[in-house]
Short mmCIF file of C-alpha atoms in Angstrom, two decimals:
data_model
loop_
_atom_site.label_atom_id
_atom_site.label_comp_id
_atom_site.label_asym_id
_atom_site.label_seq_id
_atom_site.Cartn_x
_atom_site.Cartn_y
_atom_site.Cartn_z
CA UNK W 1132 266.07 140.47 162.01
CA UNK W 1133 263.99 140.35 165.10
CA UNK W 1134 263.78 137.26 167.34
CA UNK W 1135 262.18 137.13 169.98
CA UNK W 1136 263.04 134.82 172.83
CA UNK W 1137 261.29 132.64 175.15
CA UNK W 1138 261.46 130.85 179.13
CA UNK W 1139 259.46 129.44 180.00
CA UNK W 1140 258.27 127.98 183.69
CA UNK W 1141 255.77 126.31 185.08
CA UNK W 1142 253.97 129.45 185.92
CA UNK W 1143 256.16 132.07 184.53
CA UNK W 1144 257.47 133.16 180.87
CA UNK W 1145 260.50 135.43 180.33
CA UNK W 1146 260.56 136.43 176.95
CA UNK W 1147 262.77 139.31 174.65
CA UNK W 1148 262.75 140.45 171.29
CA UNK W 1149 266.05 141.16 170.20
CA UNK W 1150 268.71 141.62 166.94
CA UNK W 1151 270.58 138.48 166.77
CA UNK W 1152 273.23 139.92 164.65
CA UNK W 1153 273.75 143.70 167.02
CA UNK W 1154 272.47 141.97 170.36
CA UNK W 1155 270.15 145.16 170.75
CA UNK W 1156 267.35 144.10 173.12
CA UNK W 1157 263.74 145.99 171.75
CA UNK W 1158 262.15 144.56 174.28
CA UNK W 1159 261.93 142.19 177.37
CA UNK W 1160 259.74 141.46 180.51
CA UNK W 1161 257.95 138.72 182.18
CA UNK W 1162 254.73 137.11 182.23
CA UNK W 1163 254.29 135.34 186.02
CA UNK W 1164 250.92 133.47 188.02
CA UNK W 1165 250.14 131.76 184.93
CA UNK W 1166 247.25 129.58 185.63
CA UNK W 1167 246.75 131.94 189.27
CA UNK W 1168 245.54 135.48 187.71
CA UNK W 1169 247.79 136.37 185.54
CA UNK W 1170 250.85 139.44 185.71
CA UNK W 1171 253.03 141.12 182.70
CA UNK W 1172 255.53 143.28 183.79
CA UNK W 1173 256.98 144.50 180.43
CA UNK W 1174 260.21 146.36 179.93
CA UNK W 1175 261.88 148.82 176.74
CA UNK W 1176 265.10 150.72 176.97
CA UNK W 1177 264.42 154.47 177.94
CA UNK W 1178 260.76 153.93 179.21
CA UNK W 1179 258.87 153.52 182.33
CA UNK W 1180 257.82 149.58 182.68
CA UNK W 1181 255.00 148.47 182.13
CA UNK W 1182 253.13 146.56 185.05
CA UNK W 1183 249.26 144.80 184.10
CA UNK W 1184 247.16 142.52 185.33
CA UNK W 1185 246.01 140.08 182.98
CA UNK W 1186 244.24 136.87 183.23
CA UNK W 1187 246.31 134.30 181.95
CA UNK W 1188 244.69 130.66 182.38
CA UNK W 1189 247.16 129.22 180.35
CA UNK W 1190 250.94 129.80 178.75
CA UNK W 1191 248.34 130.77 175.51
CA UNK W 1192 247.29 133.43 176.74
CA UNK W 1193 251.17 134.39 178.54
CA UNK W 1194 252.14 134.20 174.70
CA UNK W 1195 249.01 136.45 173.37
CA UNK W 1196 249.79 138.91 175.91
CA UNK W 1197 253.36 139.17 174.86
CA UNK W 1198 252.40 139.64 170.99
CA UNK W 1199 249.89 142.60 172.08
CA UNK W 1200 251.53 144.48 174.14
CA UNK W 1201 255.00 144.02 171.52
CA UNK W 1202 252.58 146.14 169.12
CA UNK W 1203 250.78 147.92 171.39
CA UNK W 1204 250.78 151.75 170.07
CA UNK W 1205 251.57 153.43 173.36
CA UNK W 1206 253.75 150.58 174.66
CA UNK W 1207 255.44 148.50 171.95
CA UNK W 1208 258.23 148.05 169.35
CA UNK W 1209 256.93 147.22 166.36
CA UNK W 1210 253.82 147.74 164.22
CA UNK W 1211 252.92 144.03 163.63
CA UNK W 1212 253.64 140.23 164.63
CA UNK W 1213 254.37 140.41 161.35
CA UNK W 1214 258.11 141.85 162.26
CA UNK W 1215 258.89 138.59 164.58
CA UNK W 1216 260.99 136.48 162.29
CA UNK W 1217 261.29 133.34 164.42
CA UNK W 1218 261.51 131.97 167.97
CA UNK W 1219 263.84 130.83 169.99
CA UNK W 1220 263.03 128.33 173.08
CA UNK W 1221 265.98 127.78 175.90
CA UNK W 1222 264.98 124.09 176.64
CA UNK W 1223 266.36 122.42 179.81
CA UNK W 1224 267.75 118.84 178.86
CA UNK W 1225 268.15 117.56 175.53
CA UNK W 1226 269.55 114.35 176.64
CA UNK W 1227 271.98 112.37 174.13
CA UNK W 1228 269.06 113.14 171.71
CA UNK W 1229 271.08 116.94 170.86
CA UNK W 1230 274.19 117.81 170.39
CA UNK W 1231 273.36 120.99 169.44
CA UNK W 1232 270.33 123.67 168.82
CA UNK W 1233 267.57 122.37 166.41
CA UNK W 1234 264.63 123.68 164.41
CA UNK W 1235 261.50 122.39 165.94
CA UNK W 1236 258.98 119.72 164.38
CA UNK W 1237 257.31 117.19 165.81
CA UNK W 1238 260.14 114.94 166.01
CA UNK W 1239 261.57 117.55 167.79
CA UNK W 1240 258.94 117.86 170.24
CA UNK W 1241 258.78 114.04 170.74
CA UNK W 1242 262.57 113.88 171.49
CA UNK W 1243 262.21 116.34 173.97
CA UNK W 1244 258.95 114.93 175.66
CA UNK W 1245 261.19 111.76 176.04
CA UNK W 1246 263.68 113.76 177.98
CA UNK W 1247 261.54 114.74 180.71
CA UNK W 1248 262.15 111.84 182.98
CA UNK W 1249 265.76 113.56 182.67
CA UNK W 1250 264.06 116.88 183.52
CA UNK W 1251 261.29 116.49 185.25
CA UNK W 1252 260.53 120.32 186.50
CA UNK W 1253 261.76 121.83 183.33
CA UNK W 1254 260.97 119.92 180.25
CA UNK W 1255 257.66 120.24 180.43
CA UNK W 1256 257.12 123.59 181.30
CA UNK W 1257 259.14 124.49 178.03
CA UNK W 1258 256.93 122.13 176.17
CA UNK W 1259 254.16 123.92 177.26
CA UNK W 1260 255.79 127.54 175.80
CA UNK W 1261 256.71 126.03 172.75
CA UNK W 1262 253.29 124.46 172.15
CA UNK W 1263 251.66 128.00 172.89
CA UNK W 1264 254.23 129.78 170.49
CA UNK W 1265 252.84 127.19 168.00
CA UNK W 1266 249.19 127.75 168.58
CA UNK W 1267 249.93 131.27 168.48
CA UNK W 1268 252.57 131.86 165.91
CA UNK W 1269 252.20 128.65 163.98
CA UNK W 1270 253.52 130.15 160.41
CA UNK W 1271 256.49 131.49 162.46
CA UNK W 1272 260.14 128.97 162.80
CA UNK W 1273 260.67 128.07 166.23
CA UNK W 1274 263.83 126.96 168.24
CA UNK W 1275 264.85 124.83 170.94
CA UNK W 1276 268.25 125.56 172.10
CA UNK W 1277 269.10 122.93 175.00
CA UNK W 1278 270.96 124.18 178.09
CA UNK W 1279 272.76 120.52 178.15
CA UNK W 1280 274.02 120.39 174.53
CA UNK W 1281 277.48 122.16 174.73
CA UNK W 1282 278.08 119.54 177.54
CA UNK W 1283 277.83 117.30 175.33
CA UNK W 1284 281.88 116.94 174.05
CA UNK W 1285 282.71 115.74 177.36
CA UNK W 1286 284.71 112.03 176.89
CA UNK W 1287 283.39 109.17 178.57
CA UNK W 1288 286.04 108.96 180.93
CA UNK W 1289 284.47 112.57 182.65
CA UNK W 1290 280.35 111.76 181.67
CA UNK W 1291 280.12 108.01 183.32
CA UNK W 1292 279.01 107.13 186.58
CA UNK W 1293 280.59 104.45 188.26
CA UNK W 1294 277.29 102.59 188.65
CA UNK W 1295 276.53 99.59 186.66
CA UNK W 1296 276.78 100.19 183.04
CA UNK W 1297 273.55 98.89 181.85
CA UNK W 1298 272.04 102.18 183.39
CA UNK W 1299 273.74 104.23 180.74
CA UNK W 1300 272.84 101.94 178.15
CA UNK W 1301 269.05 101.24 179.02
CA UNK W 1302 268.52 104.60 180.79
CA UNK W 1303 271.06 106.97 179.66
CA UNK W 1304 272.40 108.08 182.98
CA UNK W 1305 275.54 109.73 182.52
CA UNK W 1306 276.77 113.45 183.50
CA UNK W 1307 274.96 115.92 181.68
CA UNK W 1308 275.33 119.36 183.18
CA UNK W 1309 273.66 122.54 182.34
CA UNK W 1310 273.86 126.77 181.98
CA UNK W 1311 275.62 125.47 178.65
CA UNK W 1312 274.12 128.05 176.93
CA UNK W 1313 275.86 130.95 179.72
CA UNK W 1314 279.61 128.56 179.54
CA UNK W 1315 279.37 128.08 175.92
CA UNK W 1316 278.49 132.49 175.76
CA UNK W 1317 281.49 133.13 178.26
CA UNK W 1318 284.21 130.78 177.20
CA UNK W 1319 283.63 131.89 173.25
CA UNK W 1320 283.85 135.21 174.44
CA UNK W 1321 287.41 134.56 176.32
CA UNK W 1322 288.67 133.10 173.40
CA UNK W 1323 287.93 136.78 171.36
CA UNK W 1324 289.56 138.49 174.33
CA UNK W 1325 292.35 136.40 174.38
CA UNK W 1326 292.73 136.51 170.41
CA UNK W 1327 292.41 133.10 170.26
CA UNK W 1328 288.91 132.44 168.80
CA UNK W 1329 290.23 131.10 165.17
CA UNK W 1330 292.40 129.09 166.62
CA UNK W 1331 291.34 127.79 169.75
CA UNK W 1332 293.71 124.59 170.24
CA UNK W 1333 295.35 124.32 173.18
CA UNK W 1334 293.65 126.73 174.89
CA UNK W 1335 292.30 126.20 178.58
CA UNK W 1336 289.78 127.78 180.18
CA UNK W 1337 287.82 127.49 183.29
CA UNK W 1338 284.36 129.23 183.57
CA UNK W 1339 282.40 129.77 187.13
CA UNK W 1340 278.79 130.20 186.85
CA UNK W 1341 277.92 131.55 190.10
CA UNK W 1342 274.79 132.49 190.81
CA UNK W 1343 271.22 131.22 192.77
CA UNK W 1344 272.58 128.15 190.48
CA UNK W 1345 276.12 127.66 189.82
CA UNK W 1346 278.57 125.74 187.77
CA UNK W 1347 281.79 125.17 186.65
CA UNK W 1348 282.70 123.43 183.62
CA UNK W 1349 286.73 122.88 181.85
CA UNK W 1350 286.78 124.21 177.83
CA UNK W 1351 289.88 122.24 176.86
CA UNK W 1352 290.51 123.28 172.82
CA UNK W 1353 286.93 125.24 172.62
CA UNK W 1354 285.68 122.32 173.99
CA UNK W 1355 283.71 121.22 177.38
CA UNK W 1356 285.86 118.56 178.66
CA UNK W 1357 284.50 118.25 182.51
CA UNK W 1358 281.72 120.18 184.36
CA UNK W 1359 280.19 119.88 187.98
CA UNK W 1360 276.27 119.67 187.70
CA UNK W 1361 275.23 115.68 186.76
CA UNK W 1362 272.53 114.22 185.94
CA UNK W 1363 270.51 117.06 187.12
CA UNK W 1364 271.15 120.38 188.27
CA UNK W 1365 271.56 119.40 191.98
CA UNK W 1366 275.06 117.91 191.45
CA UNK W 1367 278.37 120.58 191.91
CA UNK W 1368 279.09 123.02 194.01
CA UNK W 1369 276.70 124.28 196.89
CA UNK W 1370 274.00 126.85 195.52
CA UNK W 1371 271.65 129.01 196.76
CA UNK W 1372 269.09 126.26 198.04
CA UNK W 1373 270.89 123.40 196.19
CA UNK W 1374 272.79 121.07 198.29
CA UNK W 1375 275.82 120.22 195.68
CA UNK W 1376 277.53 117.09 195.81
CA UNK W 1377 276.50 115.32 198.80
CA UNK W 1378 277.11 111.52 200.25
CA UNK W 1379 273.98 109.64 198.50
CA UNK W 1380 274.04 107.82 202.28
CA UNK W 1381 272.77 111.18 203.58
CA UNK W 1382 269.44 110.42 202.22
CA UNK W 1383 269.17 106.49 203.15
CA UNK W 1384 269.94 107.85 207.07
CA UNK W 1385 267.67 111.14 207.17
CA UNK W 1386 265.26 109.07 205.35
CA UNK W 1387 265.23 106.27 207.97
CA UNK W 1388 265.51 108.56 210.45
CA UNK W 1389 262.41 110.82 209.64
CA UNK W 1390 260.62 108.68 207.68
CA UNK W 1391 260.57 111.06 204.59
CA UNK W 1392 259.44 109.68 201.26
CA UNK W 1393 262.05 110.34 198.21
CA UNK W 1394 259.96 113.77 196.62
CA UNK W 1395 260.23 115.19 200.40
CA UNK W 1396 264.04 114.67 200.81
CA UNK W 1397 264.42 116.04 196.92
CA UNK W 1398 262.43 118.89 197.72
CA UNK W 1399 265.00 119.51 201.04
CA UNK W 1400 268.04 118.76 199.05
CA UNK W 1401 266.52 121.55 196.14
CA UNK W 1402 265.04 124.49 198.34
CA UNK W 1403 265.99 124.26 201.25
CA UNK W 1404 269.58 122.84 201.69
CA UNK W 1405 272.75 124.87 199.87
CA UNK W 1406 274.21 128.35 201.46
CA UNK W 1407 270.67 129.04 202.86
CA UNK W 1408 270.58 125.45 204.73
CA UNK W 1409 273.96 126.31 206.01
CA UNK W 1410 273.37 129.74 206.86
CA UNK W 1411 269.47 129.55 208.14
CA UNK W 1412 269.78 133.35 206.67
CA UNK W 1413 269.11 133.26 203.05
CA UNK W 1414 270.10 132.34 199.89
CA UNK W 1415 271.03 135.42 198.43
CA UNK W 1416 274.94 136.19 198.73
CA UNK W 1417 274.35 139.74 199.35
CA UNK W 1418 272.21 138.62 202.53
CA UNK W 1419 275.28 136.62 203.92
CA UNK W 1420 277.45 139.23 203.29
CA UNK W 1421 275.77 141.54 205.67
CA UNK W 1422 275.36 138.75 208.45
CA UNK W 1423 278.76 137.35 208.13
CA UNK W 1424 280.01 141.44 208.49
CA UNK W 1425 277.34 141.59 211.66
CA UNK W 1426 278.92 137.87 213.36
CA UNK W 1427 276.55 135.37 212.42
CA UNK W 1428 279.18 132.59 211.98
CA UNK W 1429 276.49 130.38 210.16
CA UNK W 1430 276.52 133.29 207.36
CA UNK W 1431 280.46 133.62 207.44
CA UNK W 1432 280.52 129.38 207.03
CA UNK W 1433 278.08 129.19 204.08
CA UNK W 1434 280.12 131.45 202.51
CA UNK W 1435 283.84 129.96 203.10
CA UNK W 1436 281.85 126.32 201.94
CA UNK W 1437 280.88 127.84 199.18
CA UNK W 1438 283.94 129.75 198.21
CA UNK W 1439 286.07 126.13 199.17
CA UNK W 1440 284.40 123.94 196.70
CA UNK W 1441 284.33 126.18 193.85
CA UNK W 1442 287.98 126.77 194.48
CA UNK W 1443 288.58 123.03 194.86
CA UNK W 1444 286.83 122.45 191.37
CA UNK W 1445 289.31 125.32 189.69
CA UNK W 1446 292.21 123.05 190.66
CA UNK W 1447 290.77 119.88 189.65
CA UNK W 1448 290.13 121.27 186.63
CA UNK W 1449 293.35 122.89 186.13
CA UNK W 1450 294.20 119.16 187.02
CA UNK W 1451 292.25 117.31 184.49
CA UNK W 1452 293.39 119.86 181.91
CA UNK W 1453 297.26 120.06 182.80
CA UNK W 1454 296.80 123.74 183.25
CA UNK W 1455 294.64 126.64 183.04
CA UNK W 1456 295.30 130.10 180.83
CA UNK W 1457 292.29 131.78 181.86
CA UNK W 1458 289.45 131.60 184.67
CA UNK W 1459 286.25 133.14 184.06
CA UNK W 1460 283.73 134.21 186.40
CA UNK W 1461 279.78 135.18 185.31
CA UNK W 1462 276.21 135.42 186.29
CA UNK W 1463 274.56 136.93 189.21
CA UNK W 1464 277.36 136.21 191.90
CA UNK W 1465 280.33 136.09 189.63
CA UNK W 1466 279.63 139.32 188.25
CA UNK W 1467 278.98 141.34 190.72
CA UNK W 1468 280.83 139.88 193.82
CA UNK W 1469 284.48 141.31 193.95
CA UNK W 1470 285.01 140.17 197.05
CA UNK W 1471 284.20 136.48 196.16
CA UNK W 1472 286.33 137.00 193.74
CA UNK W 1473 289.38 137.78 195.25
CA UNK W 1474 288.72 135.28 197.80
CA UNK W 1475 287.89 132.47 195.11
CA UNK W 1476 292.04 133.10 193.66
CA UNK W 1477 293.37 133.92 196.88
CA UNK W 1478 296.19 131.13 197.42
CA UNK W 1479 296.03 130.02 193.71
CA UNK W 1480 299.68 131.59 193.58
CA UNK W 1481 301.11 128.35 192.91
CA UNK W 1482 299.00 127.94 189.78
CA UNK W 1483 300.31 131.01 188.77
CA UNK W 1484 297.17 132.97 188.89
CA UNK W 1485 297.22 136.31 190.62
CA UNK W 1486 294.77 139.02 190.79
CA UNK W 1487 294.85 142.66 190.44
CA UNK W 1488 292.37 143.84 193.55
CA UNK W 1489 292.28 147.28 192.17
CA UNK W 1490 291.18 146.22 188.55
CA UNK W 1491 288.63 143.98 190.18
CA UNK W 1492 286.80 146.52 192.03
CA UNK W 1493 283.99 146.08 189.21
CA UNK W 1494 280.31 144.61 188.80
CA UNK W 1495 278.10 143.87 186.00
CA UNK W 1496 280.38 144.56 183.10
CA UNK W 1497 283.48 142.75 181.17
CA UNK W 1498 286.43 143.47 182.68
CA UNK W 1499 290.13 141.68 182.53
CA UNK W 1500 291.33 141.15 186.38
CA UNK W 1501 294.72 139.83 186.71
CA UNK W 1502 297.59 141.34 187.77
CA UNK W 1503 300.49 142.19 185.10
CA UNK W 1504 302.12 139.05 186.03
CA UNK W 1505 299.84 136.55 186.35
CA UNK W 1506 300.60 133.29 183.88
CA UNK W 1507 296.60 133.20 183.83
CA UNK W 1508 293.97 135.70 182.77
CA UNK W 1509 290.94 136.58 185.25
CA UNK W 1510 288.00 137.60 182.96
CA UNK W 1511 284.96 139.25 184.28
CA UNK W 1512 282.29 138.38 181.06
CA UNK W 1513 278.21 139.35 182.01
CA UNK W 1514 276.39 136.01 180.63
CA UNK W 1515 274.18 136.89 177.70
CA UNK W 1516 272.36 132.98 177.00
CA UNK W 1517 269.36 135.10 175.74
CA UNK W 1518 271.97 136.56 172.69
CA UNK W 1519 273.10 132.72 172.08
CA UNK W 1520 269.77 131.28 171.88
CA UNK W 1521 268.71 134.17 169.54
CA UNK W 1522 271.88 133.71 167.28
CA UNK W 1523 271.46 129.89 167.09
CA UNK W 1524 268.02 130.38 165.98
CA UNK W 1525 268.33 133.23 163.86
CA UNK W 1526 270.78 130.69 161.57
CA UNK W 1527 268.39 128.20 161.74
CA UNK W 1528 265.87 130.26 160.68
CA UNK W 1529 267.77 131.70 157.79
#
């Protein structure tokens, strides 16, 4: 079966065709300027990519692109759209609308238009890729897997706001959180390595999503008890240009102060705040690496902030679940960063976690990391959302 899924942006469109049931990517690349002029750079295993220039006015014409150059002689993998059994759509916030993937139809679509106060940046730039897919590929099933909906088994005791009540009931604001489709990949996965995916009662896991974004959330039972983004993807731990949690009386005072209007102070809190506002370097680990090695103390304290609250939110949720038998770490920073790593465990002792610093000398691929007598596993598990939005819509599909 061949699925092919699909990003999309505001002005960009990831997309890969892939076998739900072997995870065997065909195919992947990226469609970006959409609406500007127009760029695909296209990708397949054991070629040279595939870089054109291609007016693209619309996400239409992002999706067109995609289908020709999929059975393009010289540069595709298959013979015909034909071969494309269904899509799959990663879609930002479902709200309390989903609790889990759906097939999509126009009450579908309506539910998720309804969501974009919730997700104002995302929602309807994956609207506007599932609309083209339609236009496009309308015989074809499509998808929406939500990126909140494996959030949503949190209890109300860990998804309220203390705020008045009537603006859950009137306006559903609550705790949401998001990468659910990485956390629900990585924890699943820990449960196979830990023999435990049958029979996943009382089991406790921790997963770090640390990346550009990054998030923790505590799988209690198979199941997402607690995790640190909110409403929105601002809330948590600090990011690359995301501020984290943050004292809402910050923006009353800089707002007084400078006489900023509320999309200005977002747009501070979203791009420009986080390990690169800290730093005034960047907001790329690997950039604050080198400067914190060459003594720019601004580098070396983004990092320790960073590396503080994540390892504050570990205990807490060691906390909430009275205890932890595995901590996961994934995605861009995660993966790759040993020594974040062994920084993020170092004094953790007490919990009984201890790391093996040889084993951990790894990046980009699964690895176990603890040390032979550590009371809790350290898991290294590359994310694969792409695989979990194909699988959820291949069985729709079927």
């Amino acid at each position: 079966m061949n699925v092919l899924v699909i990003n999309a942006g505001s002005s960009s469109l990831k997309y890969q065709l892939m076998d739900p049931d072997t995870g065997a990517v065909s195919a992947k690349g990226l469609c970006e300027r959409i609406g500007i002029d127009g760029r695909l750079t296209h990708k397949v295993p054991g070629r040279e990519n595939v870089v054109a220039d291609i007016a693209m006015p619309t996400h239409s014409e992002a999706i067109q692109s995609v289908l020709d150059i999929l059975v393009d002689p010289a540069n595709g993998v298959i013979r015909s759209t034909d071969e494309i059994d269904a899509v799959g759509h990663r879609v930002l916030h479902g709200g309390m609308a989903f609790t889990e993937s759906c097939l999509i139809d126009d009450a579908c679509i309506a539910a998720i238009e309804k969501c974009i106060p919730l997700g104002p940046l995302h929602n309807p730039a994956n609207l506007m890729g599932i609309r083209a897919c339609q236009a496009v590929m309308p015989n074809k099933p499509q998808v929406a897997v939500f990126d909140t909906a494996f959030h949503m088994t949190m209890p109300p005791k860990a998804y309220i706001y203390a705020i008045p009540y009537e603006y859950y009931e009137k306006d559903d604001v609550r705790r949401y959180g998001f990468h659910g489709t990485s956390h629900r990949y990585v924890s699943a996965r820990a449960l196979e390595l830990m023999g435990r995916a049958s029979n996943p009662e009382g089991t406790k896991i921790i997963c770090c999503h640390l990346g550009n974004g990054s998030s923790l959330s505590a799988c209690k039972d198979g199941k997402v008890v607690d995790t640190t983004m909110g409403l929105g993807p601002l809330a948590g731990v600090p990011m690359g240009t995301r501020c984290g949690d943050i004292d809402a009386t910050i923006l009353e005072y800089l707002m007084g102060r400078y006489g900023y209007d509320i999309k200005t102070m977002l747009n501070i809190l979203n791009k420009k705040s986080g390990v690169l506002g800290i730093s005034g370097v960047s907001s790329d680990f690997r950039d604050l690496d080198e400067a914190a090695a060459q003594g720019n103390e601004r580098a070396q304290l983004a990092l320790d902030k960073f590396i503080y609250e994540v390892k504050k939110d570990i205990g807490a949720y060691a906390a909430a679940m009275g205890g932890v038998d595995a901590i996961v770490f994934t995605a861009g920073v995660g993966e790759n960063s040993m020594d974040l790593r062994a920084k993020l465990v170092e004094g953790l002792e007490y919990m009984g976690v201890k790391m093996d610093l040889e084993k951990n000398k790894t990046r980009g691929v699964e690895a176990e990391v603890q040390a032979a007598d550590s009371k809790v596993k350290l898991f290294v598990i590359p994310t694969n959302e792409e695989l979990m939005i194909a699988k959820d819509t291949a069985a729709l599909a079927r």
